[in-house]
Every structure is written in structure tokens, then in C-alpha cells.
Short mmCIF file of C-alpha atoms in Angstrom, two decimals:
data_model
loop_
_atom_site.label_atom_id
_atom_site.label_comp_id
_atom_site.label_asym_id
_atom_site.label_seq_id
_atom_site.Cartn_x
_atom_site.Cartn_y
_atom_site.Cartn_z
CA MET A 1 38.41 9.35 41.16
CA ALA A 2 38.74 6.47 38.88
CA LEU A 3 40.70 8.19 36.21
CA VAL A 4 42.90 9.49 38.78
CA ILE A 5 43.45 5.48 39.99
CA ARG A 6 43.19 4.48 36.08
CA ALA A 7 46.02 7.50 35.49
CA ILE A 8 48.04 5.88 38.63
CA LEU A 9 47.70 2.23 37.03
CA LEU A 10 48.77 3.11 33.91
CA LEU A 11 51.86 5.33 34.71
CA PRO A 12 54.19 2.92 34.96
CA PHE A 13 53.10 1.08 31.70
CA SER A 14 53.33 4.20 29.89
CA SER A 15 57.22 5.12 31.64
CA SER A 16 58.68 1.72 30.34
CA PHE A 17 57.37 1.67 27.08
CA GLY A 18 56.50 5.78 25.99
CA GLY A 19 53.33 6.98 27.18
CA SER A 20 52.87 8.80 23.76
CA LYS A 21 53.27 5.89 21.32
CA GLN A 22 51.14 3.55 23.76
CA GLN A 23 48.48 6.19 23.14
CA ASN A 24 49.21 6.20 19.56
CA ASP A 25 48.69 2.72 19.00
CA ILE A 26 45.37 2.74 20.53
CA VAL A 27 44.10 5.73 18.11
CA LEU A 28 45.81 2.91 15.24
CA ILE A 29 43.92 0.14 16.37
CA ARG A 30 40.88 2.27 16.58
CA ASN A 31 41.20 3.92 13.46
CA ARG A 32 41.53 0.75 11.40
CA SER A 33 38.68 -1.05 13.56
CA LEU A 34 36.41 1.74 11.60
CA SER A 35 38.13 1.78 8.23
CA LEU A 36 37.48 -2.19 8.19
CA ASN A 37 40.48 -2.32 5.00
CA ASP A 38 42.61 -4.26 6.51
CA ASN A 39 42.48 -8.54 6.81
CA THR A 40 43.96 -9.49 9.91
CA GLY A 41 41.14 -12.08 10.78
CA VAL A 42 38.45 -11.66 13.68
CA ARG A 43 39.23 -13.43 16.99
CA ASN A 44 37.17 -16.86 17.20
CA ASP A 45 37.35 -16.93 21.35
CA LYS A 46 35.16 -13.80 21.71
CA PHE A 47 31.93 -13.25 20.43
CA LEU A 48 29.01 -10.73 19.39
CA GLU A 49 25.16 -12.11 20.42
CA VAL A 50 22.59 -9.77 18.43
CA PRO A 51 18.51 -9.92 18.83
CA GLN A 52 16.65 -12.11 16.53
CA ILE A 53 16.34 -9.66 13.40
CA VAL A 54 13.02 -8.86 11.89
CA TRP A 55 10.97 -7.36 9.10
CA GLY A 56 11.55 -8.12 5.04
CA LEU A 57 14.41 -9.97 3.54
CA ASN A 58 16.54 -7.61 2.51
CA ASN A 59 16.06 -5.40 6.05
CA GLN A 60 16.74 -8.52 7.54
CA LYS A 61 20.12 -8.67 5.02
CA ILE A 62 20.74 -4.95 5.95
CA ALA A 63 20.77 -5.69 10.14
CA PHE A 64 22.66 -8.67 9.53
CA ALA A 65 25.74 -6.83 7.51
CA ARG A 66 25.29 -4.58 10.40
CA SER A 67 26.07 -7.18 12.83
CA CYS A 68 28.44 -8.63 11.05
CA LEU A 69 30.10 -4.88 10.77
CA THR A 70 29.71 -4.06 14.37
CA ALA A 71 31.29 -7.50 15.43
CA ARG A 72 34.22 -6.79 12.96
CA MET A 73 35.18 -3.54 14.32
CA LEU A 74 34.90 -5.14 18.08
CA ASN A 75 37.03 -7.88 16.68
CA ARG A 76 34.51 -10.66 17.63
CA THR A 77 33.10 -13.37 16.07
CA LEU A 78 29.18 -13.34 15.44
CA LEU A 79 27.09 -15.41 16.90
CA ILE A 80 24.88 -17.23 14.35
CA PRO A 81 21.74 -14.84 14.36
CA SER A 82 17.97 -15.83 13.95
CA LEU A 83 15.94 -14.44 11.18
CA SER A 84 12.37 -14.04 10.64
CA ALA A 85 10.34 -16.19 8.59
CA SER A 86 7.04 -14.26 8.68
CA LEU A 87 6.38 -10.47 7.64
CA PHE A 88 4.89 -9.84 11.19
CA TYR A 89 7.29 -7.53 12.66
CA LYS A 90 5.23 -6.00 15.35
CA GLU A 91 3.55 -9.19 17.11
CA VAL A 92 6.04 -10.88 18.76
CA ASN A 93 4.67 -14.00 18.79
CA LEU A 94 3.98 -14.21 15.22
CA LEU A 95 7.80 -13.68 14.11
CA LYS A 96 8.37 -17.36 13.50
CA PRO A 97 12.11 -17.50 13.95
CA ILE A 98 14.07 -19.16 11.33
CA SER A 99 17.84 -20.16 11.37
CA PHE A 100 20.47 -18.42 9.49
CA ASP A 101 21.70 -21.43 7.86
CA LYS A 102 18.18 -22.59 6.96
CA VAL A 103 18.09 -19.53 4.53
CA PHE A 104 21.92 -18.98 3.64
CA GLN A 105 24.90 -20.95 3.72
CA PHE A 106 27.06 -21.19 7.09
CA GLU A 107 30.15 -22.61 5.90
CA ARG A 108 30.34 -20.60 2.49
CA PHE A 109 29.68 -17.78 4.31
CA ASN A 110 32.67 -17.97 6.52
CA SER A 111 34.81 -19.52 3.62
CA HIS A 112 34.04 -16.36 1.24
CA CYS A 113 34.24 -13.68 3.76
CA ARG A 114 37.22 -15.03 5.83
CA GLY A 115 39.67 -12.53 7.40
CA PHE A 116 36.77 -10.09 7.30
CA VAL A 117 33.95 -11.07 9.17
CA GLN A 118 33.08 -14.42 10.38
CA LEU A 119 30.09 -16.32 12.30
CA GLY A 120 30.40 -18.86 15.13
CA LYS A 121 28.26 -21.32 16.47
CA TYR A 122 26.95 -21.44 20.18
CA SER A 123 28.83 -24.73 20.68
CA ASP A 124 31.82 -22.58 19.96
CA LEU A 125 31.32 -21.10 23.45
CA SER A 126 33.45 -22.09 26.51
CA ASN A 127 31.45 -19.99 29.09
CA ARG A 128 34.54 -19.03 31.05
CA THR A 129 33.78 -15.73 31.45
CA GLY A 130 30.25 -14.63 30.89
CA VAL A 131 27.83 -12.64 29.38
CA PHE A 132 27.98 -8.64 28.99
CA GLU A 133 24.81 -7.09 28.06
CA LEU A 134 25.07 -3.86 26.21
CA GLN A 135 21.90 -1.62 25.25
CA LYS A 136 21.36 -0.43 22.10
CA GLY A 137 20.07 3.07 22.40
CA SER A 138 17.00 4.03 20.20
CA GLY A 139 14.79 7.25 19.28
CA ARG A 140 16.01 10.61 19.14
CA ARG A 141 18.47 11.21 21.50
CA TRP A 142 20.65 8.24 20.81
CA THR A 143 22.76 9.91 18.00
CA MET A 144 25.13 8.48 15.83
CA GLU A 145 28.00 9.63 17.91
CA ARG A 146 26.97 8.43 20.97
CA ASP A 147 26.27 5.30 19.14
CA LEU A 148 29.73 5.36 18.04
CA GLU A 149 31.24 6.20 21.57
CA GLN A 150 29.31 3.53 22.75
CA LEU A 151 30.90 0.91 20.47
CA LYS A 152 34.36 2.20 21.27
CA GLU A 153 33.97 1.77 25.31
CA SER A 154 33.29 -1.92 24.57
CA MET A 155 36.31 -2.44 22.67
CA GLU A 156 37.84 -2.08 26.08
CA ASN A 157 38.47 -3.56 29.14
CA PRO A 158 36.74 -4.08 31.42
CA ILE A 159 33.87 -5.04 28.35
CA ASP A 160 36.47 -6.73 26.04
CA GLU A 161 36.95 -9.00 28.83
CA TYR A 162 33.47 -11.10 28.23
CA GLU A 163 33.44 -13.58 26.04
CA VAL A 164 29.94 -12.78 24.83
CA ILE A 165 28.69 -9.10 24.41
CA ARG A 166 25.03 -9.36 23.63
CA ILE A 167 23.57 -6.64 22.25
CA VAL A 168 20.22 -5.89 24.00
CA GLY A 169 17.89 -3.45 22.20
CA LYS A 170 14.84 -3.19 19.49
CA ASN A 171 15.78 -4.19 15.78
CA PRO A 172 19.12 -3.91 15.02
CA PHE A 173 17.93 -2.55 11.38
CA LEU A 174 17.45 0.62 13.51
CA TRP A 175 21.06 0.84 14.48
CA HIS A 176 23.13 3.56 13.42
CA ASP A 177 25.17 3.06 10.29
CA HIS A 178 29.22 3.64 10.48
CA TRP A 179 30.36 1.71 7.26
CA PRO A 180 30.96 2.43 3.79
CA VAL A 181 28.70 0.51 0.93
CA LYS A 182 31.84 -1.64 -0.19
CA ASP A 183 31.93 -3.17 3.12
CA TYR A 184 28.03 -3.80 3.27
CA ALA A 185 28.72 -4.89 -0.49
CA LYS A 186 31.22 -7.37 0.85
CA VAL A 187 29.04 -9.18 3.37
CA PHE A 188 26.21 -9.56 0.85
CA GLU A 189 28.74 -11.19 -1.60
CA CYS A 190 29.32 -14.03 1.37
CA LEU A 191 25.87 -14.54 1.35
CA VAL A 192 24.93 -17.90 -0.45
CA LEU A 193 21.30 -18.89 -0.26
CA VAL A 194 21.14 -22.67 0.44
CA ASP A 195 21.08 -25.19 -2.32
CA GLU A 196 16.87 -26.15 -2.20
CA ILE A 197 16.42 -22.54 -2.56
CA MET A 198 18.61 -22.22 -5.52
CA ALA A 199 17.13 -24.93 -6.98
CA GLU A 200 13.37 -23.48 -6.96
CA ALA A 201 14.70 -20.16 -8.75
CA ASP A 202 16.14 -21.91 -11.24
CA LYS A 203 13.01 -23.39 -11.88
CA VAL A 204 11.14 -20.29 -12.14
CA VAL A 205 14.33 -18.63 -14.25
CA SER A 206 14.01 -21.55 -16.69
CA LYS A 207 10.15 -21.05 -16.82
CA ILE A 208 10.18 -17.56 -17.63
CA ARG A 209 12.60 -18.10 -20.05
CA GLU A 210 10.75 -21.16 -21.87
CA ILE A 211 7.89 -18.79 -22.07
CA GLY A 212 9.83 -16.35 -24.12
CA ILE A 213 11.24 -19.26 -26.19
CA GLN A 214 7.54 -20.41 -26.98
CA GLU A 215 5.87 -16.76 -27.61
CA GLN A 216 8.70 -16.36 -30.08
CA ARG A 217 7.84 -19.43 -31.90
CA VAL A 218 4.50 -18.73 -32.31
CA ARG A 219 5.38 -15.12 -33.64
CA SER A 220 7.44 -16.33 -35.96
CA ASN A 221 4.93 -19.24 -37.07
CA ASP A 222 7.43 -21.73 -37.13
CA PRO A 223 6.66 -24.12 -33.94
CA ALA A 224 9.85 -25.99 -34.62
CA ASN A 225 12.02 -23.05 -35.04
CA ASP A 226 14.77 -22.95 -32.32
CA VAL A 227 15.02 -19.50 -32.01
CA THR A 228 18.08 -19.47 -29.22
CA ASN A 229 19.21 -21.51 -26.38
CA SER A 230 15.91 -21.28 -24.31
CA MET A 231 18.51 -20.64 -21.21
CA LEU A 232 19.83 -17.64 -22.51
CA PHE A 233 16.49 -15.97 -23.82
CA PRO A 234 16.46 -12.59 -22.30
CA TYR A 235 13.65 -11.63 -19.88
CA VAL A 236 12.74 -8.36 -17.71
CA ALA A 237 12.39 -8.28 -13.97
CA VAL A 238 9.59 -5.43 -12.54
CA HIS A 239 9.78 -4.85 -8.52
CA MET A 240 6.15 -3.90 -8.88
CA ARG A 241 5.13 -1.91 -5.93
CA ILE A 242 1.81 -1.38 -5.82
CA GLU A 243 0.84 -3.58 -2.67
CA LYS A 244 -1.54 -1.71 -0.25
CA ASP A 245 0.76 -1.82 2.35
CA TRP A 246 3.07 -0.51 0.08
CA MET A 247 1.07 2.28 -1.02
CA ILE A 248 -0.06 3.12 2.91
CA HIS A 249 3.95 3.60 3.42
CA CYS A 250 4.82 5.28 0.42
CA LYS A 251 2.00 7.79 0.44
CA ASN A 252 3.12 8.37 4.34
CA ARG A 253 6.98 9.29 3.15
CA GLU A 254 5.82 11.37 0.08
CA ARG A 255 3.74 13.61 2.79
CA LYS A 256 6.64 13.73 5.25
CA MET A 257 9.54 14.39 2.84
CA ASN A 258 7.42 16.70 0.56
CA ILE A 259 8.33 15.06 -2.44
CA THR A 260 6.18 13.09 -5.42
CA GLN A 261 8.58 10.80 -6.27
CA ILE A 262 8.35 7.88 -4.21
CA CYS A 263 4.76 6.12 -5.14
CA SER A 264 3.96 5.02 -9.00
CA SER A 265 0.73 3.57 -9.99
CA LYS A 266 0.56 0.41 -11.93
CA GLU A 267 -0.01 2.72 -15.27
CA GLU A 268 2.86 4.75 -14.64
CA ILE A 269 4.81 1.59 -14.36
CA MET A 270 3.81 0.43 -17.35
CA GLU A 271 4.03 3.25 -19.56
CA ARG A 272 7.85 3.80 -18.41
CA VAL A 273 9.10 0.34 -18.53
CA SER A 274 7.41 0.39 -22.23
CA ASN A 275 9.73 3.13 -22.85
CA ILE A 276 12.78 1.34 -22.25
CA PHE A 277 15.48 2.32 -24.78
CA GLY A 278 16.57 -0.81 -27.06
CA LEU A 279 14.28 -3.02 -25.20
CA LYS A 280 14.20 -5.98 -27.25
CA ILE A 281 10.79 -7.32 -28.04
CA PRO A 282 8.61 -9.24 -27.84
CA THR A 283 9.84 -9.88 -24.12
CA VAL A 284 8.28 -11.35 -21.16
CA VAL A 285 7.96 -9.25 -18.15
CA TYR A 286 8.35 -10.83 -14.91
CA LEU A 287 6.36 -9.33 -11.96
CA ALA A 288 7.42 -9.79 -8.54
CA VAL A 289 5.00 -8.84 -6.15
CA ALA A 290 3.75 -9.85 -2.81
CA ASP A 291 0.48 -11.62 -4.16
CA GLU A 292 -0.91 -11.69 -0.17
CA LEU A 293 -0.95 -7.98 -0.24
CA LEU A 294 -2.00 -7.32 -3.55
CA GLU A 295 -5.98 -5.87 -4.23
CA GLY A 296 -6.91 -7.37 -7.14
CA SER A 297 -4.95 -9.02 -10.34
CA SER A 298 -5.10 -6.11 -12.78
CA ILE A 299 -1.33 -5.89 -12.96
CA LEU A 300 -1.75 -8.13 -16.03
CA PHE A 301 -4.10 -5.92 -17.59
CA GLY A 302 -2.77 -3.00 -19.81
CA TRP A 303 0.70 -3.38 -20.91
CA ARG A 304 1.48 -2.83 -24.70
CA GLU A 305 1.48 -5.33 -27.23
CA ASN A 306 4.64 -7.06 -27.56
CA LEU A 307 5.20 -6.85 -23.93
CA LEU A 308 4.11 -10.28 -21.90
CA PRO A 309 3.21 -10.02 -18.45
CA PHE A 310 3.70 -12.90 -15.91
CA GLU A 311 3.34 -13.26 -12.10
CA LYS A 312 3.58 -16.52 -10.34
CA LYS A 313 0.08 -17.67 -11.00
CA LYS A 314 0.29 -17.28 -14.86
CA LEU A 315 3.79 -18.22 -15.38
CA GLY A 316 2.42 -21.46 -13.15
CA VAL A 317 4.72 -21.50 -10.28
CA ASP A 318 2.59 -20.05 -7.65
CA GLY A 319 3.16 -23.60 -6.02
CA ILE A 320 6.70 -23.47 -5.62
CA TYR A 321 6.50 -19.96 -3.71
CA LYS A 322 3.26 -21.63 -1.64
CA LYS A 323 5.43 -24.48 -0.07
CA TYR A 324 7.21 -21.83 1.94
CA PRO A 325 6.78 -19.02 4.11
CA TYR A 326 7.47 -15.22 3.44
CA LEU A 327 11.05 -14.65 3.76
CA ILE A 328 11.79 -17.97 1.29
CA GLN A 329 9.18 -16.48 -1.25
CA SER A 330 11.30 -13.18 -1.24
CA ALA A 331 14.34 -14.80 -1.35
CA ILE A 332 12.85 -16.87 -4.19
CA ASP A 333 12.03 -13.41 -6.14
CA TYR A 334 15.01 -11.26 -4.95
CA GLU A 335 17.05 -14.57 -7.15
CA VAL A 336 14.73 -14.13 -9.99
CA CYS A 337 15.18 -10.29 -10.23
CA LEU A 338 19.14 -10.40 -9.83
CA ARG A 339 19.11 -12.68 -12.79
CA ALA A 340 16.89 -10.81 -15.00
CA ASP A 341 18.27 -9.01 -18.16
CA VAL A 342 16.75 -5.94 -17.26
CA PHE A 343 15.59 -5.04 -13.65
CA VAL A 344 13.04 -2.15 -13.10
CA GLY A 345 12.54 -1.16 -9.02
CA ASN A 346 11.74 1.61 -7.00
CA SER A 347 14.34 3.52 -5.61
CA PHE A 348 12.81 3.68 -2.13
CA SER A 349 12.48 0.19 -1.91
CA THR A 350 15.45 -1.94 0.09
CA PHE A 351 14.96 -5.09 -1.91
CA SER A 352 15.03 -2.78 -5.55
CA GLY A 353 18.30 -1.26 -3.83
CA LEU A 354 20.13 -4.38 -2.92
CA ILE A 355 19.08 -6.05 -6.36
CA VAL A 356 20.69 -2.88 -8.09
CA LEU A 357 23.74 -3.30 -5.68
CA GLU A 358 24.25 -6.43 -6.43
CA ARG A 359 24.07 -5.77 -10.44
CA THR A 360 26.34 -2.82 -9.97
CA GLN A 361 29.01 -5.33 -8.39
CA LYS A 362 28.45 -7.29 -11.06
CA MET A 363 29.11 -5.19 -13.79
CA LEU A 364 32.10 -3.60 -12.20
CA ARG A 365 33.62 -7.57 -11.84
CA SER A 366 33.07 -7.63 -15.43
CA GLY A 367 35.23 -4.60 -15.94
CA PHE A 368 32.95 -2.12 -16.59
CA GLU A 369 34.63 1.42 -15.80
CA GLY A 370 31.97 4.05 -16.85
CA SER A 371 28.96 5.65 -16.23
CA CYS A 372 25.13 5.32 -16.57
CA GLU A 373 25.45 8.10 -19.09
CA GLY A 374 25.43 6.88 -22.45
CA GLU A 375 25.93 3.63 -21.77
CA ARG A 376 23.18 1.46 -23.91
CA ASP A 377 24.03 -1.61 -24.31
CA LEU A 378 25.37 -2.29 -21.12
CA ARG A 379 24.79 -5.85 -19.10
CA TRP A 380 22.62 -6.01 -16.26
CA PRO A 381 21.08 -3.12 -16.84
CA SER A 382 18.85 -1.49 -13.69
CA TYR A 383 16.08 0.96 -13.59
CA ALA A 384 13.91 3.06 -10.99
CA TYR A 385 10.72 3.61 -12.49
CA ASN A 386 9.71 6.08 -9.57
CA LEU A 387 12.02 8.23 -11.71
CA GLU A 388 11.13 9.62 -15.19
CA GLY A 389 14.53 9.14 -17.16
CA ASP A 390 15.53 9.92 -20.75
CA ALA A 391 12.06 9.43 -23.67
CA LYS A 392 9.63 9.42 -20.38
CA GLY A 393 11.33 6.08 -19.43
CA PRO A 394 12.35 5.14 -16.30
CA ARG A 395 15.38 6.61 -15.33
CA ARG A 396 18.67 4.59 -15.04
CA TRP A 397 20.27 3.14 -11.90
CA MET A 398 23.47 2.44 -10.47
CA THR A 399 24.58 2.25 -6.88
CA ASN A 400 27.29 4.71 -5.97
CA MET A 401 29.89 2.26 -4.42
CA SER A 402 32.14 4.81 -3.01
CA ASP A 403 29.28 6.30 -0.56
CA SER A 404 30.23 6.49 3.20
CA SER A 405 27.16 4.49 4.55
CA LEU A 406 24.11 2.72 3.17
CA ARG A 407 21.87 5.11 4.39
CA ALA A 408 20.12 5.77 0.52
CA ILE A 409 19.64 2.38 0.73
CA SER A 410 18.32 1.77 3.98
CA TYR A 411 15.99 4.06 3.96
CA GLY A 412 15.34 5.02 0.36
CA SER A 413 16.18 7.66 -1.86
CA LYS A 414 16.07 9.58 -5.24
CA ASP A 415 19.62 9.32 -5.53
CA VAL A 416 20.29 6.95 -8.05
CA SER A 417 23.76 7.79 -9.10
CA CYS A 418 22.65 8.69 -12.95
#
């Protein structure tokens, strides 16, 4: 009956303006919203609200990007979301919400992403048409097709009439993925850490490079030798995933996926890093690791002579990290790894995956157009230590920017495009 009534109501409109053309226009609008290839802008009088974003820093960044792209598909401004300062994602009372603009620059995000996605504040609401609560499905029965159909329905009246569509559901990170890597990359490029966090990352990077200079002077037996500008002295960053929570997770994943390329022991990581072709030695190796989840301090022992391992305590920067909650600590480490001359991570780690994505973007912006095969002196090289590459070293790693979804990064993969 509803369909019949709707058809009758639309008949005069269709007759006056050409029913088939109107239908084609609707299809074009939908396709345009899904492809996200235009820059026509985003409505600032209609909004999307999402639940508090949870889990680790990079899972939160992916959830945030999905929220932005969902808002763009619905042609709405995303209300500034709440992130989670802590890693405790199961105990709701321990989530410790933190506002987006305490971690990332709000105005700079909107400036960088203008015309693509947009963030708004709750003070922007007029509260004239109320809120429509959109229940996001979960579980195996909630398929990608059903999720996409729900979003399409939300683009039309009567749902679209509401000033605010409020997403109701568990963990936006679990939402289905409908967007290509390049669209996620565009959102990530707009995320700039606040000045305070960037300044802390500067201190850590400076300390790493200074240690390298000191070591070079000692080995040259000339304390006054100005080897090079300390701010340019190279270092290697290793996202060393051997914490107890990770080892439990990766072993479960290996059993479920029936593969043996997720977990890596300390010894395997050290061996593969030492076999990276063309690695300048001696070199400082910064070990990015979650200290509170690490069992023992043996990660500093067993490295080859010319590889000088440092973590936060040995580097003398643990005081910087202790001032902040887990989310900010992770953001500092992310920036330190991103700036490294060589980065080595685990291909099943979201943290590592997003760093490689950004480093791949840097390479592309610098004019690089080739593949990772045979490129030995490439800037910003990245490697996956859980996968064996040439000469028993780690496998070269670049993000496939033409992928149709972010699934490989979101859920981990051994596909490193190299």
C-alpha cells in the first residue's frame, strides 16, 4: 500500500519533468556519493553523530575515517566525535573519553579536507527537526549488502529530513567497509596531531638522532668530529610486536587462518632486521613497544654489534610518555616511526599498516612511480618482519593505493604488494 501511495504521489512530478530522467538522476546521485570522486562540498545544516570511538589509536583512526566517509556518503557534516584515551575497550567505565580536538587539530582538519569531508561542533545544531537514531547491525547476519542498503535508505526522506542522524550500535570499527584506500588516505592526510603532541615527538626523534651522532663520534675516535647534522642522522624504527596481548591474539589468528606468518619471536625480528640490504651501520634502532604490556626487558639484548637498540627507558624519554594516557603515547610513537629513515613492522598490525600507508603516500608525492622490486635506494622504505624477503631479511612493504577497500589494513594481511 505504501508503494502504491508513493507512486500516485510521485506521478504528477514524474509526468511534468520526465519520470525516466528523474530516476536516472537519482541513480547518478547515489553513484556519485559512493564513488566519492567529486568535490561539490558537504552540507553544513545536516549532521551525523557516531558513538564513542574505541580500541587502539589506529583502530580509532580507521573508525573515525569510516565515520567521515559515511557522513560524506549521506552528504552530512560529522559531529566532532569522542575518542578513547585508554586501551580498555571492554570495560565501558574505563574508556576515559577524550575529545577529538585534544588529539588532532580541528580547524586544520576542516581546512585540509574542505570539500571532501567536514567536522562540525554540537554548538552548530539548531535542534529544529530532532534526531533520527539509526541502529547499525552487527554479527554474521549483518552483511555488507545490508549495511550499504541501510545507508542508501538514509539518504532519502523521511530519514534525510532529520537534522541529525545518530548512529546507534557497537564499535564503529566493526562497520562494513565501502570505500577505496585512496579515500581513507585522503582523510588520514587531514589528521594532524595537536602542537603539544608534535613537540613531544620532536623531542624523541631528536634524542634518537643525537644518540646516533654520539655513537659515530665514539667509533671514529674523534669526540669533536661533526659527522653530520644530527637532525639528519638516520635511524631505524621497529614496531616490535611481542607484547603478551599481541602474542595471544596472533597465535589465535594463526590457528583460525591456518598460517604461520603472523607471530614473530624476538630472535626472528632481530635476525631479519640485521639482514636488510644496504642498511647503514652503525645505526640506532628504536623499538616501538607497549612497555606496560611487555614481559621482561630482554628486547635490548642479542642484537648484532652495529645495530644499537633503544627503547623509551634506555633512550631516557620514558618521562615524556608517562605524562600522557595510552592514546597519546601511541600517537607519539606513531610519529616517531613515521619519520624514521627505515621502518619495520608487522603486516597484521593496524599500527604498522597505517604507518606504511602514509610512507607510501610520501613516496608517491615525491614522484616515485615504480614498484618495490629492485628499488634499493628508495626513500622511506618499509618492511614486514613477519614475512621473509630477500637474503633472509624482512619483505619490502608498500600499500596498494588502488585497493577497493581498506580490509587488508583493517584486519591484517600478508599481502604487502611486494
